[in-house]
Coordinates of C-alpha atoms and ligand atoms in Angstrom, one line a residue:
X36 CA 29.1 -20.0 20.0
X37 CA 26.3 -21.0 22.5
X38 CA 26.4 -22.1 26.0
X39 CA 24.4 -25.1 26.8
X40 CA 24.0 -27.7 29.6
X41 CA 24.0 -31.3 29.3
X42 CA 22.9 -32.7 32.5
X43 CA 23.8 -36.3 31.4
X44 CA 27.5 -35.4 30.7
X45 CA 27.7 -33.3 33.9
X46 CA 26.6 -36.5 35.8
X47 CA 29.2 -38.6 34.0
X48 CA 31.9 -36.2 35.2
X49 CA 30.8 -35.9 38.6
X50 CA 30.5 -39.9 39.0
X51 CA 33.9 -40.4 37.3
X52 CA 35.3 -38.2 40.0
X53 CA 33.2 -39.3 42.9
X54 CA 35.6 -41.5 44.6
X55 CA 38.6 -39.1 44.2
X56 CA 37.2 -35.7 44.9
X57 CA 36.6 -34.5 48.5
X58 CA 32.9 -34.5 49.4
X59 CA 30.9 -31.5 48.3
X60 CA 33.7 -30.3 46.1
X61 CA 33.0 -30.1 42.4
X62 CA 35.7 -30.5 39.7
X63 CA 36.4 -27.9 37.0
X64 CA 36.8 -30.1 34.0
X65 CA 37.5 -29.1 30.3
X66 CA 36.4 -31.7 27.9
X67 CA 36.8 -31.1 24.2
X68 CA 34.4 -33.3 22.3
X69 CA 34.6 -33.2 18.4
X70 CA 31.0 -34.1 17.5
X71 CA 29.4 -33.8 14.0
X72 CA 26.6 -31.4 14.1
X73 CA 24.1 -33.9 13.0
X74 CA 24.5 -35.9 16.2
X75 CA 23.2 -33.0 18.1
X76 CA 19.4 -32.5 18.7
X77 CA 18.6 -28.9 19.6
X78 CA 14.8 -29.7 20.2
X79 CA 15.1 -30.2 23.8
X80 CA 14.6 -26.9 25.5
X81 CA 12.6 -23.8 24.0
X82 CA 15.7 -21.7 24.6
X83 CA 18.0 -24.2 23.1
X84 CA 20.1 -24.2 26.3
X85 CA 20.0 -28.1 26.6
X86 CA 20.7 -30.6 23.9
X87 CA 20.1 -34.3 23.2
X88 CA 23.3 -36.0 22.0
X89 CA 23.0 -39.0 19.9
X90 CA 24.9 -42.0 21.1
X91 CA 25.3 -40.5 24.5
X92 CA 26.7 -43.7 26.2
X93 CA 29.5 -43.6 23.7
X94 CA 30.4 -40.0 24.7
X95 CA 30.0 -40.8 28.4
X96 CA 32.4 -43.7 27.9
X97 CA 35.0 -41.4 26.2
X98 CA 34.7 -39.0 29.1
X99 CA 35.1 -41.8 31.6
X100 CA 38.2 -43.2 30.0
X101 CA 39.7 -39.6 29.6
X102 CA 39.1 -38.7 33.3
X103 CA 40.5 -42.1 34.3
X104 CA 43.7 -41.4 32.3
X105 CA 44.1 -37.9 33.6
X106 CA 43.7 -39.1 37.4
X107 CA 46.7 -41.3 36.7
X108 CA 49.0 -38.4 35.6
X109 CA 51.5 -37.7 38.2
X110 CA 52.7 -34.2 39.3
X111 CA 56.0 -34.7 37.5
X112 CA 54.2 -34.7 34.0
X113 CA 52.2 -31.5 34.8
X114 CA 53.7 -28.5 33.1
X115 CA 55.0 -25.8 35.4
X116 CA 52.2 -23.4 34.4
X117 CA 49.6 -25.3 32.6
X118 CA 46.8 -22.5 32.7
X119 CA 46.5 -19.8 30.3
X120 CA 45.3 -16.4 31.6
X121 CA 41.8 -17.0 30.4
X122 CA 41.6 -20.5 32.1
X123 CA 43.0 -18.8 35.3
X124 CA 40.2 -16.1 35.3
X125 CA 37.6 -18.7 34.7
X126 CA 39.0 -20.8 37.8
X127 CA 38.8 -17.6 39.9
X128 CA 35.4 -16.7 38.9
X129 CA 34.0 -20.2 39.5
X130 CA 35.1 -20.2 43.2
X131 CA 36.2 -17.1 44.8
X132 CA 37.8 -18.6 47.9
X133 CA 39.0 -21.8 46.3
X134 CA 42.6 -22.4 46.1
X135 CA 43.8 -24.5 43.3
X136 CA 47.2 -26.1 43.4
X137 CA 48.3 -26.3 40.0
X138 CA 52.0 -25.7 40.4
X139 CA 54.4 -28.3 41.8
X140 CA 56.7 -25.5 43.2
X141 CA 54.2 -25.1 46.0
X142 CA 56.3 -25.2 49.3
X143 CA 53.7 -26.9 51.7
X144 CA 54.4 -30.4 52.4
X145 CA 50.6 -31.1 52.4
X146 CA 50.7 -30.4 48.7
X147 CA 53.7 -32.3 47.8
X148 CA 53.2 -35.9 46.5
X149 CA 52.0 -38.0 49.5
X150 CA 53.9 -41.0 48.2
X151 CA 57.2 -39.1 48.4
X152 CA 57.0 -37.9 51.9
X153 CA 59.4 -39.4 54.5
X154 CA 56.8 -40.3 57.2
X155 CA 57.7 -41.9 60.4
X156 CA 54.9 -43.1 62.9
X157 CA 55.7 -41.7 66.3
X158 CA 52.5 -42.3 68.2
X159 CA 48.8 -43.1 68.3
X160 CA 46.2 -40.6 69.5
X161 CA 42.8 -41.6 71.0
X162 CA 43.3 -44.8 69.1
X163 CA 42.2 -43.2 66.0
X164 CA 45.0 -41.0 64.8
X165 CA 48.4 -41.9 63.7
X166 CA 51.0 -39.1 64.5
X167 CA 53.6 -39.1 61.8
X168 CA 56.7 -36.9 61.6
X169 CA 58.4 -35.7 58.5
X170 CA 61.2 -33.3 58.0
X171 CA 59.0 -30.2 57.7
X172 CA 56.3 -31.0 60.3
X173 CA 53.8 -33.6 61.4
X174 CA 50.7 -35.2 59.9
X175 CA 47.7 -36.7 61.8
X176 CA 46.3 -39.5 59.6
X177 CA 43.0 -41.1 60.5
X178 CA 43.6 -44.8 60.8
X179 CA 40.3 -46.2 59.6
X180 CA 40.0 -44.1 56.5
X181 CA 43.6 -44.6 55.6
X182 CA 43.2 -48.3 55.6
X183 CA 39.8 -48.0 53.8
X184 CA 41.6 -46.2 50.9
X185 CA 44.2 -49.1 50.7
X186 CA 41.5 -51.8 50.7
X187 CA 39.3 -49.9 48.2
X188 CA 41.9 -49.7 45.6
X189 CA 42.9 -53.3 46.1
X190 CA 39.2 -54.2 45.5
X191 CA 39.0 -52.0 42.5
X192 CA 42.2 -53.9 41.1
X193 CA 40.8 -57.3 41.9
X194 CA 37.2 -58.0 43.0
X195 CA 38.2 -61.4 44.3
X196 CA 35.4 -63.8 45.2
X197 CA 36.3 -67.1 47.0
X198 CA 34.2 -70.1 47.8
X199 CA 32.9 -70.5 51.3
X200 CA 33.5 -73.7 53.2
X201 CA 30.1 -73.5 54.7
X202 CA 27.6 -71.6 52.4
X203 CA 25.9 -68.6 54.1
X204 CA 22.1 -68.9 54.3
X205 CA 20.1 -65.8 53.5
X206 CA 16.5 -65.5 53.9
X207 CA 13.6 -63.3 52.6
X208 CA 15.6 -61.8 49.8
X209 CA 13.6 -59.8 47.3
X210 CA 13.9 -60.2 43.6
X211 CA 15.9 -57.0 43.6
X212 CA 18.3 -58.3 46.4
X213 CA 18.9 -61.4 44.2
X214 CA 19.6 -59.4 41.1
X215 CA 21.9 -57.1 43.0
X216 CA 24.0 -60.0 44.4
X217 CA 24.2 -61.5 41.0
X218 CA 25.3 -58.1 39.6
X219 CA 28.3 -58.0 41.8
X220 CA 29.2 -61.6 41.1
X221 CA 27.7 -63.3 44.2
X222 CA 25.7 -66.2 43.1
X223 CA 23.1 -67.7 45.4
X224 CA 21.2 -70.9 44.9
X225 CA 17.5 -71.4 46.1
X226 CA 17.8 -73.5 49.3
X227 CA 14.2 -74.1 50.1
X228 CA 11.2 -71.9 51.0
X229 CA 12.4 -68.2 51.1
X230 CA 16.0 -69.4 51.6
X231 CA 19.1 -68.9 49.7
X232 CA 22.6 -70.2 49.9
X233 CA 25.5 -67.9 48.9
X234 CA 28.5 -70.2 48.2
X235 CA 31.0 -67.4 47.4
X236 CA 31.8 -64.0 49.0
X237 CA 34.3 -61.3 48.4
X238 CA 37.7 -62.4 49.8
X239 CA 37.9 -59.7 52.4
X240 CA 34.5 -60.7 54.0
X241 CA 34.8 -64.5 53.7
X242 CA 36.6 -65.0 56.9
X243 CA 34.6 -62.4 59.0
X244 CA 32.2 -63.3 61.5
X245 CA 29.8 -60.6 60.1
X246 CA 30.0 -61.9 56.6
X247 CA 26.0 -62.6 56.7
X248 CA 25.5 -59.0 57.5
X249 CA 27.9 -57.8 55.0
X250 CA 26.2 -59.9 52.2
X251 CA 22.8 -58.4 53.1
X252 CA 24.2 -54.9 53.1
X253 CA 25.7 -55.6 49.6
X254 CA 22.3 -57.0 48.5
X255 CA 20.7 -53.8 49.3
X256 CA 21.8 -51.7 46.4
X257 CA 24.5 -49.8 44.6
X258 CA 26.7 -50.9 41.9
X259 CA 29.9 -52.7 42.1
X260 CA 31.9 -49.6 43.0
X261 CA 29.4 -49.0 46.0
X262 CA 29.9 -52.7 46.9
X263 CA 33.7 -52.2 46.9
X264 CA 33.5 -49.0 49.2
X265 CA 31.1 -50.9 51.6
X266 CA 33.3 -53.8 51.7
X267 CA 36.5 -51.8 52.2
X268 CA 34.8 -49.8 55.0
X269 CA 33.7 -52.8 56.8
X270 CA 37.0 -54.6 56.5
X271 CA 39.3 -51.5 57.4
X272 CA 40.8 -51.0 61.0
X273 CA 38.1 -49.5 63.2
X274 CA 39.0 -46.3 64.9
X275 CA 39.4 -47.1 68.5
X276 CA 41.7 -50.1 67.8
X277 CA 45.1 -49.9 69.4
X278 CA 48.0 -50.1 66.9
X279 CA 51.7 -50.7 67.5
X280 CA 54.5 -48.4 66.0
X281 CA 55.2 -51.3 63.5
X282 CA 51.6 -51.7 62.6
X283 CA 51.3 -47.9 62.1
X284 CA 54.4 -47.6 60.1
X285 CA 53.2 -50.4 57.8
X286 CA 49.8 -48.8 57.5
X287 CA 51.5 -45.5 56.6
X288 CA 53.6 -47.0 53.9
X289 CA 50.9 -49.0 52.2
X290 CA 48.6 -45.9 52.4
X291 CA 51.4 -43.7 50.7
X292 CA 51.6 -46.1 47.7
X293 CA 47.9 -45.8 46.9
X294 CA 46.8 -43.8 43.9
X295 CA 44.6 -41.3 45.6
X296 CA 45.9 -41.1 49.3
X297 CA 44.2 -37.6 50.0
X298 CA 40.6 -38.6 50.4
X299 CA 38.8 -41.7 51.3
X300 CA 36.3 -43.2 49.0
X301 CA 33.5 -41.3 50.6
X302 CA 35.2 -38.1 50.0
X303 CA 36.7 -37.3 53.5
X304 CA 40.1 -36.0 54.0
X305 CA 42.5 -38.7 55.2
X306 CA 45.2 -36.5 56.9
X307 CA 45.8 -33.1 58.5
X308 CA 49.2 -31.4 57.9
X309 CA 50.8 -29.4 60.6
X310 CA 53.6 -27.6 58.9
X311 CA 56.7 -26.7 61.1
X312 CA 56.7 -23.1 59.7
X313 CA 53.1 -22.7 60.7
X314 CA 53.9 -24.0 64.2
X315 CA 56.7 -21.5 64.4
X316 CA 54.4 -18.8 63.4
X317 CA 51.7 -19.9 65.9
X318 CA 54.4 -20.0 68.8
X319 CA 55.7 -16.7 67.7
X320 CA 59.1 -18.0 67.7
X321 CA 60.6 -14.9 66.0
X322 CA 59.8 -12.8 69.2
X323 CA 62.5 -14.5 71.3
X324 CA 65.4 -15.5 68.9
X325 CA 68.6 -15.0 70.8
X326 CA 66.7 -13.5 74.0
X327 CA 65.3 -15.5 76.7
X328 CA 64.8 -18.8 75.2
X329 CA 67.9 -19.0 72.9
X330 CA 66.0 -20.8 70.2
Ligands
ZN850 ZN1 34.5 -46.3 56.5

């Protein structure tokens, strides 16, 4: 038995979880690979603490597929106590103050399935936060990133490009920018000296006044996933936009149906949970029962 590092596989795991893990949090991930010994080359590091793996892209793909499947598991299929004592110790050692919610019996509504909460929009604060009431307390949901999460998942399901009525003219594109646009499915034709015409754009951007800026942003790099994040961010309701109760309720319901409602694609948390029990504790409600306030 020997401990080794595999920076490539580490990176694969981190990238596979980048759009679902909160920023600056790192997953603990157990991956069991059955690899024939002759596929491992030990001559990478004098202390043999790193290896070369033959057919690395194949193993990276296996890990990606496994993580994607694991992310789709709902809480209902998780065993009540999935962790052996050894694994439990490992989790504790790896992050002393971290709290890992592995049991569905957890009482806090913040840890219950977001999709199952009965949320009722009751107000908007600072034209940025939706105040939503539920039977055990209230949530504050940031409107921009909740909407961004909805749009991002739609774009992941279908990166839909539509024809533009009037092509958008781009100028001074570098070879790298042209290649980047092509890579995400946006074809551009040469339109004269240092000019190009884009005849298609992502559906969400096509009707926007800033479609040109958006295409330039997309041409500046990143993979398809980065383009989806940028497009979702640009198209999502801005903070500072007034919303009616009906609009807020609709947004909440669509957000609750997303696969990963907890974090936005940049890794920020989407909601803050204020549990009624925590409020009662804060207001020292137990001090006054039956006395001056009668509640
Ligand atoms: Zn954003």
